[in-house]
Amino acid sequence: MVLDHSVVSPETVGVDPHRLDVLLRRIRLEVDHGPLPSAQVAVARGGRLVAFETWGDAGSDTRYVLQSVGRSIVAGVVWRLIGEGLLDVSEQVAAIIPEFAPNGKETVTVEQLLTHTAGFPFAPLGYPKMLDREQRLAAFGRWRLDYPPGSRFQFHLTSAAWLVAEIVERRTGLAFADYLHERIARPLGLASIELGVPVDRQPGTVAPMTATDRTSDDQEADPWGPWYLSDPRVLAAGEPSHALVATAADVALYFQALEHSGLWKPEAVAEGRRIRLTDHPYGEQIYGGGSSRRTSMGLFVTVAGPDAGSNLPSTGSPALFGSAGAAYQLGFMDPETGLSFACLSNGYPLAGYDHSRRGTALLTNLANLAADLTD
């Protein structure tokens, strides 16, 4: 099934055009009179786009680095393997990747890996080590547990997706990027979704990361966090959970495809977005912790659940799932209303994240407006 990228009238699929107008004008305000160099937004329902807009220094075919928004796409790959009987979340990771087992990690399960409870939240793979599979496998073996598997919920921002990618390759025979392209993005006609964009194809096609708060030329961006991906070589290396690129339209339609394309078994999608835990994420705020709201986890996606934590909207249903991305990005699907939303930008504070009162309120406001577009 190739998804239709044409934009239909919102009324035809039950989206309130007046609420949609308020949402779009609110996002555009941050480009026209705010700090964002560009923004791209898409809204879809019933398998159809009802809005796809780009403002600022970008075009409708411009792709954005998805950061954590890309985790929902990674999750969809895993859900497809589950639906095809190629993966069971009760399996031990080391049974699939024996190189991972040393240092007490042999008991870690796939479910713990996908819910960020596996016990090794800080296990980075630096450039250029990440380019070489053998070096990646050796690094997996050296990783050590910070706490017993299953005992603590803490986002594994730098480690989990590398193992997910290796699991996909072991079970399908295709590298993760190839599986995503050949088995999902291409059949669905979502041509903008790509992992590992070569350096020579990035200029003019991928929006460059741009500082929103630079006041002088000698100010340096924090080299860690989101700015790590400002290096074209690192983006080309294809770190699985943050280096995906896409347009907002293809992100919104990807969510629709999970429900409408027939590419996924409905029971696998339902199992993927089913809440596995609800807790306060452990750790510092810069690493996804320190929230006053609890976060609910499905399989590699956050779910609104009872508290709508991790910047998910509280105006949607408890079943709404997706992920916010640094610094002003968000992608979600509400299976109860059938609405999907993606807002992408290439603007970032020099620190990488905006935890100011205004920055937090901005993402909260946009999320709540977006989830409240249907009656």
PDB file of C-alpha atoms in Angstrom, residues 1 38 107 167 212 228 235 270 291 303 353:
ATOM      1  CA  MET A   1       0.000   0.000   0.000  1.00  0.00           C
ATOM      2  CA  SER A  38      12.150  26.765  10.400  1.00  0.00           C
ATOM      3  CA  THR A 107      19.518 -12.197  31.881  1.00  0.00           C
ATOM      4  CA  ILE A 167      18.473  -7.828  16.746  1.00  0.00           C
ATOM      5  CA  THR A 212      18.320  29.583  18.666  1.00  0.00           C
ATOM      6  CA  TYR A 228      26.346  15.401  18.589  1.00  0.00           C
ATOM      7  CA  LEU A 235      24.533  11.705  11.114  1.00  0.00           C
ATOM      8  CA  ALA A 270      -1.852  -3.263  20.060  1.00  0.00           C
ATOM      9  CA  SER A 291       9.891  14.783  35.730  1.00  0.00           C
ATOM     10  CA  VAL A 303       2.325   6.217  26.054  1.00  0.00           C
ATOM     11  CA  TYR A 353      17.572  21.157  25.321  1.00  0.00           C
TER      12      TYR A 353
END
